[in-house]
XYZ file of C-alpha atoms in Angstrom:
724
model
C -144.420 220.480 26.948
C -147.830 220.017 25.307
C -150.312 217.188 26.012
C -152.509 215.121 23.704
C -155.166 212.535 24.580
C -156.655 210.173 22.015
C -157.040 206.650 20.673
C -154.497 204.773 18.543
C -156.217 204.495 15.151
C -153.611 202.730 12.990
C -149.850 202.317 12.701
C -147.849 203.738 9.819
C -144.544 202.306 11.066
C -143.397 200.145 13.981
C -139.879 199.053 14.961
C -140.366 196.329 17.559
C -136.636 196.294 18.322
C -136.415 199.785 19.808
C -140.063 200.785 20.335
C -140.074 203.601 17.756
C -143.382 203.991 15.930
C -145.430 206.374 13.808
C -149.211 206.177 14.206
C -152.477 207.971 13.537
C -154.050 209.322 16.736
C -157.847 209.774 16.792
C -158.424 212.971 18.785
C -162.231 212.982 18.449
C -164.835 211.728 15.984
C -163.500 213.941 13.170
C -159.926 214.961 13.968
C -156.764 212.893 13.662
C -153.053 213.684 13.771
C -149.763 211.901 13.172
C -147.659 210.970 16.222
C -144.107 209.669 16.274
C -141.831 208.642 19.123
C -140.517 205.844 21.318
C -143.475 204.276 23.128
C -144.472 201.125 25.024
C -145.826 198.294 22.865
C -149.079 199.930 21.752
C -152.117 198.291 20.214
C -154.777 199.750 17.934
C -157.724 200.934 20.073
C -155.704 201.826 23.160
C -156.179 205.249 24.707
C -152.964 207.202 25.240
C -151.927 210.355 27.035
C -148.947 211.929 25.270
C -146.531 214.665 26.263
C -144.261 216.269 23.668
C -144.092 219.018 21.057
C -145.445 219.797 17.608
C -142.915 219.674 14.753
C -143.096 220.345 11.034
C -141.876 217.429 8.893
C -140.531 218.631 5.498
C -142.412 215.892 3.620
C -145.355 214.845 5.814
C -146.246 218.164 7.433
C -147.338 218.836 11.010
C -146.708 215.990 13.479
C -146.653 215.477 17.239
C -143.324 214.187 18.597
C -144.038 212.302 21.826
C -141.522 212.178 24.650
C -143.776 210.465 27.210
C -146.638 208.048 26.666
C -149.106 206.757 29.260
C -151.468 203.987 28.182
C -154.980 203.193 29.383
C -157.507 200.644 28.235
C -160.250 201.822 25.851
C -163.704 202.615 27.249
C -165.773 203.258 24.112
C -167.507 200.652 21.963
C -165.464 201.637 18.879
C -162.219 201.662 20.851
C -162.930 198.274 22.430
C -163.641 196.699 19.034
C -160.396 198.047 17.627
C -158.432 197.023 20.716
C -159.708 193.451 20.878
C -159.678 193.105 17.078
C -156.014 194.132 16.812
C -154.838 190.525 17.327
C -153.079 191.238 20.634
C -155.076 188.520 22.415
C -154.863 185.074 20.870
C -158.331 183.698 20.160
C -159.903 187.096 19.468
C -159.747 188.500 15.947
C -161.924 191.154 14.304
C -164.951 188.878 13.976
C -164.930 187.696 17.605
C -164.118 191.197 18.866
C -167.295 192.381 17.139
C -169.337 189.562 18.727
C -167.955 190.044 22.242
C -168.310 193.830 22.320
C -171.819 193.691 20.816
C -172.859 191.221 23.529
C -171.153 192.663 26.631
C -170.730 196.307 25.616
C -168.268 198.465 27.576
C -168.023 195.797 30.332
C -166.314 193.296 28.003
C -162.785 193.754 29.469
C -164.137 193.371 33.014
C -165.859 190.157 31.926
C -162.625 188.774 30.410
C -160.713 189.743 33.576
C -163.128 188.629 36.300
C -165.749 186.301 34.791
C -164.233 184.787 31.629
C -166.533 181.738 31.821
C -169.390 184.065 30.767
C -167.748 184.404 27.324
C -169.480 181.118 26.451
C -172.775 182.998 26.523
C -171.812 184.530 23.187
C -173.048 182.398 20.248
C -170.155 180.645 18.484
C -167.683 180.950 21.397
C -166.782 177.471 22.641
C -164.846 176.129 25.622
C -161.570 175.777 23.712
C -161.637 179.397 22.544
C -162.486 180.631 26.042
C -159.525 178.687 27.434
C -157.238 180.239 24.804
C -158.528 183.751 25.613
C -158.075 183.276 29.388
C -154.463 182.118 28.950
C -153.640 184.889 26.460
C -155.201 187.588 28.677
C -153.237 186.350 31.707
C -150.002 186.328 29.713
C -150.739 189.777 28.332
C -151.264 191.167 31.851
C -147.956 189.699 33.078
C -146.165 190.874 29.967
C -147.518 194.368 30.569
C -145.928 194.328 34.043
C -142.593 193.288 32.536
C -142.907 195.985 29.887
C -143.404 198.638 32.562
C -140.375 197.273 34.416
C -138.248 197.278 31.238
C -139.413 200.733 30.223
C -138.424 202.106 33.626
C -134.935 200.716 33.010
C -134.735 202.368 29.600
C -134.863 199.184 27.513
C -136.936 198.202 24.482
C -140.152 196.301 25.159
C -139.686 194.019 22.151
C -138.341 191.099 24.190
C -140.866 191.239 27.045
C -142.950 188.356 25.682
C -139.861 186.194 25.144
C -138.674 186.951 28.671
C -142.060 185.985 30.106
C -142.189 182.830 27.991
C -138.776 181.799 29.355
C -139.097 182.722 33.034
C -142.877 183.028 33.576
C -143.963 184.704 36.819
C -140.306 184.743 37.973
C -139.292 187.096 35.134
C -138.819 190.263 37.157
C -137.088 188.357 40.001
C -134.635 186.773 37.522
C -133.917 190.110 35.862
C -133.361 191.801 39.208
C -130.933 189.106 40.376
C -128.878 188.763 37.166
C -129.980 190.533 33.974
C -126.937 189.138 32.140
C -128.717 185.771 32.032
C -130.834 187.140 29.193
C -127.904 187.017 26.773
C -127.264 183.335 27.602
C -130.821 182.061 28.044
C -132.908 183.779 25.374
C -132.164 183.564 21.678
C -132.236 186.986 20.041
C -131.376 188.944 23.205
C -127.832 190.209 22.789
C -125.289 191.216 25.383
C -125.819 194.929 24.682
C -129.483 194.799 25.746
C -128.724 192.754 28.867
C -125.852 195.098 29.710
C -128.011 198.196 29.256
C -130.609 196.741 31.611
C -127.966 195.773 34.169
C -126.366 199.208 34.242
C -129.740 200.883 34.652
C -130.374 198.516 37.551
C -127.207 199.609 39.325
C -124.506 197.220 38.083
C -121.293 199.227 37.623
C -119.238 199.051 34.424
C -116.290 197.588 36.346
C -118.321 195.062 38.375
C -117.060 191.489 38.541
C -120.466 190.190 37.414
C -120.435 192.408 34.295
C -116.869 191.474 33.353
C -117.581 187.757 33.919
C -120.625 187.983 31.660
C -118.532 189.825 29.055
C -115.891 187.070 29.009
C -118.497 184.325 28.548
C -120.252 186.293 25.818
C -116.953 186.923 24.004
C -116.104 183.209 24.076
C -119.546 182.348 22.728
C -119.149 184.964 19.999
C -115.969 183.215 18.855
C -118.103 180.292 17.712
C -119.960 182.557 15.267
C -116.637 182.848 13.432
C -116.041 179.103 13.647
C -113.474 179.189 16.468
C -113.604 177.010 19.568
C -110.698 178.633 21.409
C -109.364 182.160 21.908
C -105.837 183.255 22.689
C -105.933 184.659 26.196
C -104.624 188.084 25.144
C -107.134 188.277 22.284
C -109.921 187.304 24.675
C -108.967 190.080 27.079
C -108.705 192.659 24.291
C -112.108 191.688 22.842
C -113.631 191.832 26.331
C -112.173 195.318 26.909
C -113.653 196.427 23.584
C -117.053 194.845 24.246
C -117.349 196.363 27.727
C -115.808 199.700 26.698
C -113.469 199.637 29.686
C -110.179 201.506 30.183
C -107.060 199.395 29.815
C -105.750 199.979 33.342
C -104.368 197.809 36.130
C -107.576 197.801 38.156
C -109.728 196.531 35.272
C -107.070 194.033 34.195
C -107.040 192.747 37.761
C -110.826 192.294 37.706
C -110.614 190.410 34.385
C -107.947 188.122 35.855
C -110.154 187.618 38.935
C -113.137 186.800 36.691
C -111.083 184.262 34.710
C -109.909 182.568 37.925
C -113.486 182.426 39.204
C -114.740 180.893 35.938
C -111.869 178.390 36.017
C -112.650 177.392 39.618
C -116.321 176.967 38.674
C -115.141 174.725 35.778
C -116.867 176.949 33.230
C -113.666 177.493 31.219
C -110.563 175.490 30.314
C -106.984 176.543 29.555
C -104.852 174.896 26.868
C -101.175 175.609 26.268
C -99.914 174.812 22.772
C -96.643 175.926 21.171
C -96.028 178.208 24.161
C -99.346 180.025 23.601
C -102.281 180.031 26.029
C -105.841 179.461 24.811
C -109.149 179.771 26.679
C -112.361 177.939 25.828
C -115.687 177.148 27.434
C -115.560 173.782 29.179
C -118.417 172.502 27.021
C -116.396 173.234 23.857
C -113.296 171.464 25.168
C -115.155 168.357 26.317
C -117.057 168.199 23.024
C -113.940 168.281 20.850
C -112.054 165.916 23.157
C -114.958 163.447 23.126
C -115.044 163.530 19.303
C -111.327 162.675 19.187
C -111.703 159.861 21.715
C -114.646 158.288 19.877
C -112.808 158.413 16.534
C -109.851 156.645 18.130
C -112.161 154.033 19.696
C -113.928 153.379 16.399
C -110.699 153.000 14.436
C -109.182 150.688 17.067
C -112.245 148.438 17.295
C -111.868 145.556 14.810
C -114.303 145.317 11.850
C -117.117 142.830 12.447
C -118.293 142.436 8.859
C -116.579 139.863 6.679
C -116.328 140.824 3.003
C -114.835 138.675 0.282
C -112.237 141.304 -0.604
C -110.975 139.527 -3.723
C -114.507 139.068 -5.047
C -115.449 142.695 -4.376
C -112.276 143.929 -6.022
C -112.962 141.779 -9.083
C -116.509 143.174 -9.282
C -115.076 146.670 -9.333
C -112.379 145.882 -11.871
C -114.695 144.074 -14.294
C -118.139 145.734 -14.346
C -121.195 143.866 -15.569
C -122.620 144.482 -19.029
C -124.359 147.890 -19.301
C -122.869 148.859 -15.912
C -120.843 152.074 -15.568
C -117.188 151.315 -14.926
C -115.434 152.968 -11.998
C -112.056 154.633 -12.247
C -109.182 153.647 -9.984
C -109.877 156.329 -7.351
C -113.525 155.286 -7.084
C -112.518 151.641 -6.715
C -109.998 152.589 -4.011
C -112.715 154.561 -2.252
C -115.092 151.595 -2.095
C -112.366 149.245 -0.883
C -111.463 151.774 1.819
C -115.078 151.978 2.962
C -115.510 148.236 3.446
C -112.068 147.643 4.979
C -111.857 150.597 7.392
C -114.112 151.628 10.250
C -113.973 155.309 9.271
C -113.384 156.564 5.726
C -113.432 159.953 4.036
C -114.268 160.407 0.345
C -113.809 163.907 -1.038
C -114.130 165.380 -4.508
C -115.608 168.248 -6.484
C -118.619 168.293 -8.839
C -118.591 165.715 -11.638
C -115.945 163.496 -10.032
C -118.320 160.568 -9.537
C -119.089 160.611 -5.812
C -122.728 159.618 -6.350
C -121.823 156.838 -8.811
C -119.342 155.487 -6.263
C -121.935 155.557 -3.472
C -124.479 153.680 -5.623
C -121.968 150.915 -6.324
C -121.034 150.723 -2.643
C -124.714 150.322 -1.737
C -125.070 147.451 -4.224
C -122.187 145.667 -2.513
C -123.664 146.297 0.956
C -127.019 144.947 -0.257
C -125.350 141.795 -1.594
C -123.790 141.222 1.840
C -127.087 142.003 3.622
C -125.524 144.891 5.520
C -127.844 147.208 7.481
C -127.050 150.782 6.481
C -128.509 154.293 6.662
C -127.949 157.342 4.464
C -127.927 160.831 5.949
C -126.889 164.431 5.327
C -126.736 167.578 7.468
C -129.660 169.408 5.801
C -133.030 168.512 4.319
C -132.024 169.674 0.857
C -128.800 167.642 0.963
C -130.714 164.567 2.129
C -133.227 165.020 -0.693
C -130.383 165.247 -3.239
C -128.836 162.100 -1.794
C -132.158 160.268 -2.153
C -132.546 161.429 -5.767
C -128.953 160.501 -6.638
C -128.867 157.031 -5.074
C -132.516 155.943 -5.256
C -132.307 155.067 -1.535
C -133.982 156.950 1.288
C -131.797 159.483 3.090
C -132.639 161.585 6.160
C -131.153 164.577 7.906
C -128.727 163.828 10.715
C -131.139 165.445 13.166
C -133.956 163.130 12.080
C -131.592 160.166 12.169
C -130.667 160.915 15.787
C -134.292 161.799 16.717
C -134.551 164.813 18.984
C -136.589 164.418 22.194
C -138.116 167.749 23.272
C -138.848 166.397 26.768
C -135.170 165.712 27.521
C -133.806 168.384 25.142
C -131.448 165.774 23.715
C -131.219 163.166 20.979
C -132.915 159.804 21.459
C -129.900 157.999 20.005
C -126.768 158.485 22.089
C -124.103 156.518 23.937
C -126.760 154.479 25.794
C -129.062 153.980 22.808
C -126.930 153.480 19.713
C -128.216 153.620 16.155
C -129.189 150.179 14.878
C -126.991 150.008 11.788
C -123.762 148.518 10.521
C -122.806 151.214 8.008
C -123.609 154.943 8.104
C -122.975 156.960 4.933
C -123.042 160.743 5.311
C -123.014 163.168 2.387
C -122.040 166.881 2.489
C -119.842 166.121 5.491
C -118.009 169.454 5.204
C -121.159 171.007 6.726
C -120.889 169.073 9.994
C -119.853 171.271 12.914
C -118.141 169.914 16.014
C -121.345 169.743 18.084
C -123.274 167.742 15.499
C -120.224 165.514 14.989
C -120.201 164.845 18.727
C -123.898 163.898 18.820
C -123.485 161.701 15.759
C -120.413 159.812 16.960
C -121.927 159.255 20.409
C -124.793 157.426 18.734
C -122.551 155.000 16.819
C -121.880 151.557 18.249
C -118.210 150.552 18.134
C -118.714 147.829 15.472
C -120.289 150.356 13.069
C -118.581 151.755 9.976
C -119.017 155.440 9.124
C -118.244 157.048 5.766
C -117.939 160.822 5.414
C -118.440 162.109 1.869
C -118.002 165.742 0.923
C -116.143 168.427 -0.944
C -113.322 169.633 1.277
C -112.712 172.634 -1.008
C -116.079 174.166 -0.102
C -116.592 176.546 2.788
C -116.277 174.989 6.251
C -119.365 174.390 8.370
C -121.559 177.328 9.374
C -121.288 176.110 12.963
C -118.101 176.104 15.013
C -115.172 173.765 14.493
C -113.439 172.358 11.433
C -114.427 168.727 11.763
C -113.884 167.279 8.279
C -110.713 169.250 7.577
C -109.195 168.327 10.962
C -110.116 164.690 10.393
C -108.397 164.643 6.993
C -105.249 166.535 8.010
C -104.781 164.322 11.082
C -104.328 161.326 8.724
C -105.758 158.996 11.372
C -108.453 157.843 8.925
C -108.010 156.839 5.267
C -108.980 159.596 2.824
C -109.601 159.099 -0.898
C -109.751 162.158 -3.146
C -111.672 161.909 -6.442
C -110.126 164.247 -9.019
C -111.066 162.984 -12.479
C -113.924 164.949 -14.058
C -116.239 162.680 -16.037
C -117.248 163.583 -19.572
C -120.816 164.519 -18.690
C -119.527 167.122 -16.238
C -116.862 168.251 -18.699
C -119.673 169.339 -21.039
C -120.901 171.838 -18.444
C -119.230 175.227 -18.070
C -120.439 175.256 -14.453
C -118.415 172.157 -13.541
C -115.553 173.140 -15.859
C -115.196 176.586 -14.302
C -115.714 175.362 -10.752
C -112.620 173.191 -11.140
C -110.680 176.022 -12.791
C -111.496 178.352 -9.914
C -110.586 175.649 -7.408
C -107.108 175.402 -8.922
C -106.646 179.176 -9.017
C -107.462 179.685 -12.705
C -109.812 182.280 -14.128
C -113.112 180.880 -15.486
C -113.518 180.418 -19.229
C -116.532 181.663 -21.181
C -116.113 180.149 -24.632
C -115.121 176.494 -24.494
C -115.880 174.240 -27.486
C -118.376 171.402 -26.983
C -119.712 172.759 -23.710
C -123.176 173.847 -22.637
C -123.228 177.624 -22.106
C -124.686 177.317 -18.613
C -122.299 179.835 -17.011
C -122.323 183.540 -17.895
C -120.772 186.692 -16.486
C -122.606 190.039 -16.646
C -120.228 192.970 -16.212
C -121.494 195.654 -13.841
C -119.403 198.136 -11.838
C -122.208 199.737 -9.833
C -123.859 197.566 -7.123
C -126.849 199.947 -7.172
C -127.733 198.596 -10.642
C -128.178 195.031 -9.422
C -131.977 195.428 -9.404
C -132.036 196.285 -13.115
C -130.251 193.028 -13.929
C -132.354 190.949 -11.544
C -135.574 192.242 -13.085
C -134.407 191.382 -16.597
C -133.181 187.927 -15.505
C -136.342 186.970 -13.606
C -138.807 188.402 -16.103
C -137.122 187.344 -19.359
C -133.877 185.360 -19.399
C -134.905 182.546 -17.021
C -138.194 181.963 -18.852
C -136.254 181.397 -22.093
C -134.300 178.679 -20.280
C -137.456 177.059 -18.932
C -136.547 177.890 -15.328
C -139.250 179.095 -12.934
C -138.557 181.841 -10.332
C -139.058 179.449 -7.417
C -136.201 177.308 -8.780
C -133.743 180.219 -8.567
C -131.593 181.475 -5.698
C -129.563 184.671 -5.463
C -126.406 183.932 -3.466
C -124.620 186.967 -2.042
C -121.380 187.105 -0.035
C -122.896 189.663 2.356
C -126.165 190.617 4.049
C -125.893 194.408 3.864
C -125.414 196.868 1.008
C -127.167 197.261 -2.334
C -125.972 193.807 -3.446
C -126.536 192.153 -0.048
C -129.232 189.616 0.784
C -131.404 192.061 2.740
C -131.826 194.615 -0.068
C -132.176 191.902 -2.733
C -134.828 190.063 -0.688
C -136.862 193.252 -0.293
C -136.667 193.944 -4.035
C -137.407 190.392 -5.215
C -140.375 190.151 -2.857
C -141.786 193.288 -4.488
C -141.605 191.818 -7.999
C -142.185 188.104 -7.304
C -144.812 188.392 -4.555
C -146.307 191.896 -4.783
C -149.709 191.047 -3.246
C -150.733 193.164 -0.244
C -153.174 190.717 1.346
C -152.318 188.292 4.159
C -149.144 189.839 5.512
C -147.535 190.457 8.902
C -144.620 192.767 9.746
C -142.083 191.788 12.379
C -138.542 192.972 13.153
C -138.550 195.276 10.134
C -139.581 192.510 7.688
C -142.984 192.032 6.074
C -143.923 188.385 5.560
C -146.601 187.469 3.010
C -148.392 184.299 1.994
C -146.308 182.740 -0.787
C -142.987 184.137 0.441
C -139.893 181.954 0.387
C -138.381 182.002 3.907
C -135.424 180.480 5.727
C -135.061 179.301 9.331
C -131.973 180.911 10.916
C -131.562 178.857 14.099
C -131.923 175.234 15.116
C -135.398 174.752 16.610
C -135.563 171.212 17.921
C -139.127 171.606 19.183
C -140.343 172.245 15.634
C -137.773 169.931 14.029
C -136.587 172.694 11.686
C -132.977 173.743 11.484
C -130.672 176.579 10.547
C -130.743 176.942 6.742
C -134.018 175.093 6.071
C -136.031 176.864 3.349
C -139.828 176.787 3.143
C -142.863 178.641 1.788
C -145.400 180.609 3.844
C -148.749 178.899 3.245
C -151.003 180.927 5.548
C -151.076 183.797 8.052
C -153.762 183.697 10.759
C -154.025 187.097 12.458
C -156.661 185.818 14.888
C -154.615 182.881 16.175
C -151.420 184.925 15.659
C -149.805 182.070 13.728
C -147.929 181.613 10.461
C -147.812 178.257 8.657
C -144.583 177.493 6.773
C -144.235 174.356 4.661
C -140.820 172.641 4.573
C -140.473 169.625 2.279
C -144.279 169.177 2.332
C -144.316 169.276 6.179
C -146.312 172.208 7.687
C -144.742 173.979 10.680
C -146.635 176.546 12.787
C -144.957 179.713 14.099
C -146.367 182.064 16.709
C -145.984 185.708 15.667
C -143.499 185.971 18.536
C -141.247 183.424 16.810
C -140.997 185.185 13.449
C -137.547 186.527 14.308
C -136.382 182.967 13.554
C -137.303 183.536 9.893
C -135.863 185.704 7.125
C -136.936 186.113 3.515
C -135.098 183.640 1.270
C -135.300 184.894 -2.293
C -131.645 185.624 -1.626
C -129.434 183.930 0.971
C -125.774 184.123 1.911
C -123.343 181.778 0.184
C -122.518 180.291 3.602
C -126.158 179.317 4.154
C -126.377 177.696 0.689
C -124.073 174.796 1.581
C -125.621 171.411 0.956
C -128.255 172.918 -1.331
C -128.647 172.788 -5.089
C -130.785 175.094 -7.229
C -131.723 174.942 -10.896
C -130.294 178.442 -11.328
C -127.978 180.527 -9.176
C -127.310 184.266 -9.462
C -124.183 185.578 -7.729
C -123.611 189.337 -7.203
C -119.871 189.958 -6.890
C -118.389 193.389 -6.196
C -115.193 194.723 -4.662
C -117.282 196.102 -1.783
C -117.400 192.443 -0.679
C -113.591 192.407 -0.442
C -113.444 191.245 3.194
C -115.206 188.000 2.209
C -113.822 187.408 -1.268
C -112.127 184.018 -1.043
C -111.680 181.185 -3.499
C -113.698 178.638 -1.516
C -116.577 181.136 -1.224
C -116.906 181.527 -5.010
C -116.313 177.823 -5.582
C -119.110 176.966 -3.134
C -121.520 179.423 -4.789
C -120.920 178.184 -8.338
C -121.258 174.525 -7.380
C -124.772 175.203 -6.000
C -126.035 175.674 -9.600
C -127.516 172.658 -11.343
C -128.561 174.083 -14.735
C -127.584 177.751 -14.953
C -125.151 180.084 -13.177
C -125.068 183.870 -13.641
C -122.394 186.029 -12.014
C -123.132 189.767 -11.971
C -120.413 192.228 -11.030
C -116.799 193.144 -11.493
C -114.105 190.972 -13.055
C -111.709 192.498 -10.532
C -113.804 191.174 -7.652
C -113.807 187.695 -9.192
C -110.036 187.858 -9.671
C -109.558 188.967 -6.045
C -111.564 185.992 -4.823
C -109.744 183.443 -6.991
C -106.365 184.795 -5.907
C -107.234 184.648 -2.203
C -106.845 181.022 -1.155
C -105.803 181.725 2.419
C -109.262 181.319 3.919
C -109.857 181.973 7.603
C -108.023 179.526 9.834
C -110.243 178.309 12.615
C -108.827 177.861 16.095
C -109.569 174.229 16.903
C -107.565 171.392 18.464
C -109.260 168.269 17.098
C -106.215 167.608 14.886
C -103.928 167.788 17.948
C -106.247 165.655 20.096
C -106.165 162.987 17.380
C -102.405 163.021 16.875
C -100.833 164.057 20.211
C -101.397 163.820 23.962
C -102.457 167.469 24.241
C -104.527 168.093 27.374
C -106.094 171.092 29.056
C -105.546 172.251 32.601
């Protein structure tokens, strides 16, 4: 095995997930070479001692493939400037690295370590910056210890900073005691990583602790598919598969033992329904049960607001001059809202939901009723504001999250001060948000859920709106008539055709040609079409690129969101300045990005879309603007963001875009369902382009089965079903 000693000059490639990198190694003042391999988290300027072998790459020539890498701090002036200027220490960028090294010379790291107060001797370095540097240096030192620990156990070093941020100085103690906690406690750390660590630390594959962790992880994974419960046999089979265990009596016995232990600790619940046994996490059961109980309490509590029913009905039947008349279903909907404590209004595009809401608000104003308007997402709330002329907020903002208590300000002890709550895009509400919302409603309050039940169910777990409707415990009014304005649009016309199982039409008299289909059999050609659409067709329609969204059924593949995002970034934001690469994605100033998890501290939520306004390599921060509100991200937090030139159809719910482009190929067959296509098309406001195969479209329209979610809200509302 050969040895090399040198200084990291620059990186050609870094994968922070597994530690693989390719970099230029400075051997001396004149010589450099290319090194590749799995290494600790290196920084430019660090000195490394490498062991490995020389190889000949067919394209890039002679390279050194490193098998072992030992790191030491730089000792030369040039190396120190590169090291400190690499951005690894918050508060020190290239400019301040130059100042510090010029002032203190080769003793600069010793000064930072032992006498950091002396940094103020350097002109332009103030107390605040010194404080930032001291904290960052301390964190970096602790993180380095964790990285060494993780590397010894054969794991990637990518999550070391997150682990330290979560557990602080107790990180190694926590990992030693129970490494499986990582999968539960830290977002982005999966079970596989925690399991790999645990096994390298001596936990056996058949250990009770490992199997218990596998069961809990499997139950949590069910929620990613919308389920709240798992059949006990399915749970066991998925756990066997996850843990890669043999299906023998000994392992089955340990799984049974683990289930009993979790049951005794009240971490899981068992429900028997139709002679089948289901397992769920206790938190899921109590959440769904509490939702059912609150709905029953609200419906049983008598209305406190006195309306002159005859007068209201007459107003609806005989509209004022120049006022839009309501059809019978809309009138029934309004009467239901004022007479019942909970109401559901559902209907597709163009059926007059917004017109109905506006009339309802006029009536509430006349009766001096205190009401609030809300929707699950920022975009949906903005649309509600634009449609009604009244201010609407997101449900999260309505409930007001308190970072100190990690809960909502409004709850069962601090109810919302309102008499009517009107919620749009209610099909997006998952069971956990429904629980938080209903807890915050006083019993005298009325709540109205408005949405399109034919769209995809919520991204989060549960099937709240559908279960509420099918239970028939609350009045539901369905708007079906398509008004003339919507009839003139091929988008609305075809959305309703697809929803009833009919193939879309392309040549309908007296309609705006705002829906087109581009035939393409090869997904690899999607880039050709996108380039032509973005650079020519959209401009002719007066639509700007930032008003367009590509909605794909899948993330992977040539027609998936990942490949499309990479391509559209290259043509819509090709600039090379101000960029940062993390988790295999390069983010640039001007990029459209999407938040992919709820972050209550920042008040941004899964599906929110913003624009990167600035990237500060010195402070290691990225500023993203959402609805004119700037939010700061540490570089560490960038795994919460993805590019959003293209997003999945699921993540588009509640949004509306001037133009929508939908790639549709038979390679998407596992996801091709009627409600998926219906949801995608109804996101388009002015123009909808479908690119792909007619066969794929036909497959989707034909498939109306959907994926049934395992929930019991319907049963809790209609029967005496209990767990044990």
